Coordinates of C-alpha atoms in Angstrom, one line a residue:
M390 CA 24.1 -40.9 -121.9
I391 CA 20.3 -41.4 -122.3
K392 CA 21.1 -44.7 -124.4
N393 CA 23.5 -45.9 -121.8
I394 CA 20.6 -45.6 -119.2
I395 CA 18.2 -47.5 -121.3
L396 CA 20.8 -50.2 -122.1
M397 CA 21.2 -50.4 -118.2
L398 CA 17.6 -50.9 -117.6
L399 CA 16.9 -53.3 -120.4
L400 CA 20.0 -55.6 -119.2
S401 CA 18.4 -55.4 -115.7
A402 CA 15.0 -56.5 -117.0
S403 CA 16.5 -59.2 -119.3
V404 CA 18.3 -60.8 -116.1
S405 CA 15.2 -60.7 -114.1
L406 CA 13.1 -62.0 -116.9
A407 CA 15.6 -65.0 -117.6
Q408 CA 15.1 -66.0 -114.0
G409 CA 11.7 -67.1 -114.8
L410 CA 12.3 -68.4 -118.3
I411 CA 15.5 -70.5 -118.0
P412 CA 14.8 -73.8 -116.5
K413 CA 17.2 -74.8 -114.0
L414 CA 19.1 -77.2 -116.1
G415 CA 21.8 -79.2 -114.3
E416 CA 19.9 -79.7 -111.0
Q417 CA 20.5 -83.4 -111.1
R418 CA 24.3 -82.7 -110.9
V419 CA 24.2 -81.2 -107.4
G420 CA 26.4 -82.9 -104.8
T421 CA 28.6 -84.6 -107.5
A422 CA 31.9 -82.6 -107.2
S423 CA 34.5 -82.5 -104.5
V424 CA 36.5 -79.8 -103.2
T425 CA 33.7 -77.5 -103.4
F426 CA 35.2 -74.6 -101.5
L427 CA 36.7 -73.6 -104.8
K428 CA 33.1 -72.4 -105.7
I429 CA 33.4 -69.8 -102.9
G430 CA 33.7 -66.2 -104.4
I431 CA 37.0 -64.6 -103.6
G432 CA 37.5 -60.6 -103.2
A433 CA 34.8 -58.4 -101.6
R434 CA 34.2 -56.3 -104.8
G435 CA 33.4 -59.3 -107.1
V436 CA 31.2 -61.1 -104.3
A437 CA 29.4 -57.7 -103.6
M438 CA 28.5 -57.8 -107.3
G439 CA 26.9 -61.1 -107.1
G440 CA 29.8 -62.9 -108.6
A441 CA 29.4 -61.0 -112.0
Y442 CA 33.1 -60.3 -112.2
T443 CA 34.7 -62.3 -114.9
A444 CA 34.6 -59.0 -117.2
M445 CA 35.6 -56.9 -114.5
A446 CA 38.5 -58.5 -112.5
S447 CA 41.7 -56.7 -113.3
D448 CA 43.2 -56.7 -109.6
A449 CA 44.9 -59.5 -107.8
S450 CA 41.7 -61.5 -107.3
A451 CA 41.5 -62.3 -110.9
A452 CA 43.6 -65.0 -110.2
Y453 CA 40.3 -66.6 -108.9
W454 CA 37.8 -65.0 -111.3
N455 CA 39.8 -64.8 -114.6
P456 CA 43.5 -64.9 -114.9
A457 CA 43.3 -63.0 -118.3
G458 CA 42.4 -59.9 -116.4
L459 CA 45.8 -59.8 -114.2
V460 CA 47.6 -57.9 -117.0
Q461 CA 44.6 -55.3 -117.5
G462 CA 45.4 -53.7 -114.2
G463 CA 48.7 -52.5 -115.1
K464 CA 49.8 -52.3 -111.5
N465 CA 51.6 -54.4 -109.1
E466 CA 49.4 -55.4 -106.1
L467 CA 49.2 -57.3 -102.9
L468 CA 45.8 -58.4 -101.9
L469 CA 44.6 -59.9 -98.5
S470 CA 40.9 -61.1 -98.0
H471 CA 39.2 -62.5 -94.9
L472 CA 35.7 -64.3 -95.4
D473 CA 33.3 -65.2 -92.5
W474 CA 31.5 -68.1 -94.3
L475 CA 28.7 -70.1 -92.9
V476 CA 28.5 -72.0 -89.8
D477 CA 31.6 -70.7 -88.3
V478 CA 34.0 -71.5 -91.3
D479 CA 36.6 -69.1 -92.4
L480 CA 38.6 -68.5 -95.5
E481 CA 41.7 -66.6 -95.9
Y482 CA 43.2 -65.4 -99.2
A483 CA 46.3 -63.8 -100.2
A484 CA 47.5 -62.9 -103.6
Y485 CA 50.1 -60.9 -105.4
V486 CA 50.3 -59.9 -109.0
H487 CA 53.6 -58.5 -110.6
Q488 CA 53.7 -56.8 -113.9
L489 CA 56.7 -58.1 -115.7
S490 CA 56.0 -55.7 -118.7
D491 CA 53.0 -53.7 -120.3
N492 CA 52.1 -57.2 -121.9
V493 CA 52.7 -59.8 -119.3
A494 CA 51.9 -60.1 -115.6
L495 CA 52.4 -63.1 -113.3
G496 CA 50.2 -63.8 -110.2
L497 CA 50.7 -66.0 -107.0
F498 CA 47.8 -66.9 -104.6
V499 CA 47.2 -69.1 -101.6
E500 CA 43.9 -69.8 -100.4
F501 CA 43.0 -71.5 -96.8
L502 CA 39.7 -72.6 -95.6
H503 CA 39.5 -73.7 -91.9
L504 CA 37.4 -74.3 -88.8
A505 CA 37.8 -75.0 -85.1
D506 CA 38.4 -78.8 -84.3
M507 CA 35.4 -80.8 -84.0
P508 CA 34.6 -83.6 -81.3
V509 CA 34.6 -87.2 -82.3
T510 CA 31.1 -88.5 -81.6
T511 CA 30.1 -92.2 -81.7
E512 CA 27.0 -94.3 -80.9
Y513 CA 27.8 -94.5 -77.2
H514 CA 29.2 -90.8 -77.0
P515 CA 27.0 -88.6 -79.0
Y516 CA 28.3 -85.5 -77.4
G517 CA 32.1 -86.4 -77.9
N518 CA 34.3 -89.1 -76.6
G519 CA 37.2 -86.7 -75.6
E520 CA 39.0 -86.8 -79.1
Y521 CA 38.9 -84.0 -81.8
F522 CA 39.5 -84.0 -85.6
S523 CA 40.2 -81.3 -87.9
Y524 CA 39.2 -80.1 -91.2
S525 CA 40.9 -77.7 -93.9
D526 CA 41.2 -76.9 -97.5
L527 CA 44.2 -75.4 -99.3
A528 CA 44.6 -74.1 -102.7
T529 CA 47.8 -72.3 -104.1
G530 CA 49.0 -71.7 -107.7
L531 CA 50.8 -69.6 -110.3
S532 CA 48.9 -67.5 -112.7
V533 CA 50.2 -66.1 -116.2
S534 CA 48.6 -63.4 -117.9
I535 CA 49.4 -62.1 -121.6
K536 CA 48.2 -59.1 -123.5
M537 CA 48.2 -60.1 -127.2
T538 CA 46.7 -56.6 -128.5
D539 CA 45.6 -53.4 -126.8
R540 CA 42.2 -55.1 -126.7
F541 CA 42.7 -58.8 -126.0
S542 CA 44.4 -60.8 -123.3
F543 CA 44.4 -64.4 -122.1
G544 CA 45.6 -66.2 -118.9
V545 CA 46.3 -69.5 -117.5
T546 CA 46.5 -70.7 -114.0
A547 CA 47.9 -73.9 -112.4
K548 CA 47.0 -74.7 -109.0
Y549 CA 47.5 -77.3 -106.3
V550 CA 44.5 -78.4 -104.4
R551 CA 44.3 -80.3 -101.0
E552 CA 41.6 -81.3 -98.6
D553 CA 42.2 -82.9 -95.2
L554 CA 39.6 -84.5 -93.0
A555 CA 40.6 -86.2 -89.9
E556 CA 43.0 -89.1 -91.0
L557 CA 41.9 -88.7 -94.7
S558 CA 43.5 -86.4 -97.3
M559 CA 43.2 -85.7 -101.2
D560 CA 44.9 -83.6 -103.6
G561 CA 45.5 -82.9 -107.1
F562 CA 46.1 -80.2 -109.8
L563 CA 43.7 -78.1 -111.5
F564 CA 43.8 -75.5 -114.4
D565 CA 41.9 -72.2 -115.1
F566 CA 41.8 -70.4 -118.6
G567 CA 40.5 -67.1 -119.3
T568 CA 40.1 -64.5 -122.0
F569 CA 39.5 -60.7 -121.8
Y570 CA 38.3 -58.7 -124.9
W571 CA 37.7 -54.8 -125.1
T572 CA 35.1 -54.3 -128.0
G573 CA 35.9 -50.9 -128.9
Y574 CA 32.4 -49.7 -128.2
K575 CA 32.7 -47.2 -125.2
T576 CA 33.9 -49.3 -122.4
L577 CA 32.0 -52.6 -123.2
R578 CA 34.4 -55.5 -122.6
I579 CA 33.5 -59.4 -122.8
A580 CA 35.3 -62.1 -120.9
A581 CA 35.0 -65.8 -120.5
S582 CA 36.8 -68.2 -118.3
V583 CA 36.9 -71.9 -117.6
R584 CA 37.7 -72.8 -113.8
N585 CA 38.9 -75.8 -111.9
F586 CA 39.5 -78.1 -114.9
G587 CA 41.6 -81.0 -114.2
T588 CA 41.9 -84.6 -112.4
D589 CA 39.4 -86.1 -110.3
F590 CA 39.9 -86.2 -106.4
Q591 CA 39.8 -89.4 -104.3
P592 CA 40.4 -89.7 -100.6
D593 CA 43.5 -91.6 -99.5
G594 CA 42.1 -94.2 -97.4
T595 CA 39.7 -96.9 -97.1
Y596 CA 36.4 -97.3 -95.0
L597 CA 36.0 -100.4 -92.9
R598 CA 32.4 -101.4 -92.1
R599 CA 32.0 -103.7 -89.1
E600 CA 29.0 -105.8 -89.0
A601 CA 27.9 -108.8 -86.8
N602 CA 30.5 -111.5 -88.1
S603 CA 32.7 -109.6 -90.6
V604 CA 34.5 -106.6 -91.6
T605 CA 34.2 -105.1 -95.3
K606 CA 36.9 -102.9 -96.7
T607 CA 35.8 -100.3 -99.3
E608 CA 37.7 -97.6 -101.2
Y609 CA 36.4 -94.2 -101.5
E610 CA 35.1 -93.2 -104.9
S611 CA 36.5 -90.4 -106.7
F612 CA 34.9 -87.3 -107.8
S613 CA 35.5 -84.3 -110.1
A614 CA 36.4 -80.8 -109.1
P615 CA 33.6 -78.2 -109.5
A616 CA 34.6 -77.1 -113.2
I617 CA 32.7 -73.9 -114.2
F618 CA 32.3 -72.0 -117.5
T619 CA 31.5 -68.3 -117.3
L620 CA 30.8 -65.8 -120.0
G621 CA 30.4 -62.2 -119.0
A622 CA 30.1 -58.6 -120.1
A623 CA 30.5 -55.1 -118.4
M624 CA 30.3 -51.5 -119.4
D625 CA 30.2 -48.0 -117.7
V626 CA 26.6 -47.2 -118.5
Y627 CA 26.7 -43.8 -116.9
S628 CA 29.7 -41.5 -116.4
I629 CA 29.6 -37.9 -115.8
K630 CA 32.2 -35.8 -113.9
R631 CA 32.8 -37.5 -110.5
H632 CA 30.0 -40.1 -110.9
V633 CA 30.3 -43.7 -112.5
F634 CA 27.8 -46.5 -112.9
T635 CA 29.1 -49.7 -114.1
L636 CA 26.9 -52.8 -115.0
S637 CA 28.0 -56.4 -115.3
A638 CA 26.1 -59.3 -116.4
Q639 CA 27.2 -63.0 -116.4
M640 CA 26.2 -66.5 -117.4
N641 CA 27.5 -69.2 -115.4
H642 CA 27.6 -73.0 -116.4
P643 CA 28.6 -75.1 -113.5
M644 CA 29.2 -78.9 -113.9
D645 CA 27.6 -79.7 -110.5
G646 CA 24.6 -77.4 -110.7
P647 CA 21.9 -75.5 -112.6
E648 CA 22.9 -72.9 -115.1
N649 CA 22.3 -69.3 -113.6
L650 CA 22.6 -65.6 -114.7
V651 CA 24.1 -63.1 -112.2
M652 CA 24.3 -59.3 -112.5
G653 CA 26.1 -56.6 -110.5
V654 CA 25.9 -52.8 -110.4
E655 CA 28.7 -50.5 -109.1
Y656 CA 28.5 -46.8 -108.4
R657 CA 31.9 -45.0 -107.9
W658 CA 32.3 -41.3 -106.8
R659 CA 35.7 -39.8 -107.8
E660 CA 37.2 -43.3 -108.1
M661 CA 37.5 -43.0 -103.9
F662 CA 34.2 -44.5 -102.7
A663 CA 31.8 -47.1 -104.2
L664 CA 28.7 -48.8 -103.6
R665 CA 27.8 -52.3 -105.1
S666 CA 24.9 -54.6 -105.3
G667 CA 24.4 -58.0 -107.0
Y668 CA 21.6 -60.2 -108.1
L669 CA 21.9 -63.9 -108.4
G670 CA 19.1 -65.6 -110.7
N671 CA 18.1 -69.2 -110.5
I672 CA 19.7 -69.3 -107.1
D673 CA 17.0 -69.7 -104.3
E674 CA 19.2 -69.5 -101.2
N675 CA 21.0 -66.3 -101.8
K676 CA 19.5 -63.7 -104.2
F677 CA 21.0 -60.3 -103.3
T678 CA 24.4 -59.2 -102.4
F679 CA 25.7 -55.9 -101.2
G680 CA 28.9 -54.0 -100.5
A681 CA 31.0 -50.9 -100.5
G682 CA 34.6 -49.8 -101.0
A683 CA 37.1 -46.8 -100.3
H684 CA 40.1 -46.1 -102.2
F685 CA 42.8 -43.9 -101.2
S686 CA 46.2 -42.5 -102.7
V687 CA 49.0 -42.1 -100.5
A688 CA 52.4 -41.2 -101.6
G689 CA 51.7 -42.3 -105.0
R690 CA 50.4 -45.6 -103.9
K691 CA 46.8 -46.7 -103.8
L692 CA 45.2 -48.4 -100.7
K693 CA 41.9 -50.2 -101.1
L694 CA 39.4 -51.5 -98.6
D695 CA 36.5 -53.4 -99.7
Y696 CA 33.5 -54.8 -98.0
S697 CA 30.7 -57.3 -99.1
Y698 CA 27.7 -58.9 -97.4
A699 CA 25.3 -61.5 -98.5
A700 CA 22.1 -62.8 -96.6
F701 CA 21.1 -66.3 -96.8
N702 CA 17.4 -67.7 -96.7
H703 CA 18.4 -70.7 -94.0
F704 CA 21.8 -69.4 -92.8
V705 CA 23.3 -66.6 -91.2
M706 CA 24.9 -63.7 -93.3
T707 CA 28.4 -63.9 -94.7
Q708 CA 30.8 -61.0 -94.6
Q709 CA 34.0 -60.5 -96.6
I710 CA 36.7 -57.8 -96.0
T711 CA 39.5 -57.0 -98.7
F712 CA 42.5 -55.1 -98.4
G713 CA 44.7 -54.2 -101.5
F714 CA 47.9 -52.3 -102.0
E715 CA 48.8 -51.3 -105.6
F716 CA 52.3 -49.8 -106.3

């Protein structure tokens, strides 16, 4: 027990130290990706832990974080999540995982980001000309998770992604890959994932530039999806009777931003109530996340309710509520 507490303190200190030692490599790539709504974390539990969830995801939200974790839960589950994102943007997520056997699980999910229609403004009508336009994002897909041994599993997700803005739209197919490995040392597990790997996205339409005596027709450029590689580890560092502390640390390597380290901690009491917090290194706008959860058993079925909160320096807070039903 003492060794686990010391390990927890050392990992916490290492992440804090890395915040100052690791340069923000990749800052020059910021703003070079499309369909960036795919970067928004899904599931209140994972978000409350700062996104350090690749090595912990074993519920239906693993379809987002790491498809290899879908088979680790061992239960069928329906998951519904609502996120109040920044500037009046909402994100809805629904997922279902079905255990075909002890070694194979399938997952289905749909993700929809939306906001209220916005007025069309022009040079002569800066407050709107009476017309409105809409914006929305959609992602839906299928995940397969296979347990090769009692310690190792891998998963693959194929998803269709679409973005609509006024009269323009773009769509394409992307893939996620993940692995999940139990090391055999206590509850230590290591996991890795590659998300949003696939084709570039280009709006279907052209832009007409009207000048004094001419009209120039220009096609839109194409941009890649926000691919990201993650490598994480998690372990129950303190467990006695009804109390369990879990620590998770993760390295993120996004293709459109700087590398960063994130860390999350979770305290569970009797596997019924949980408190969570996360720390995000190398990310200036949002450093800390918080959350809580409650799990109940009713007629042999488990009901899960989780909540996450994140404060931003220059924006309002974001909140996410996730409901899960295991059977």
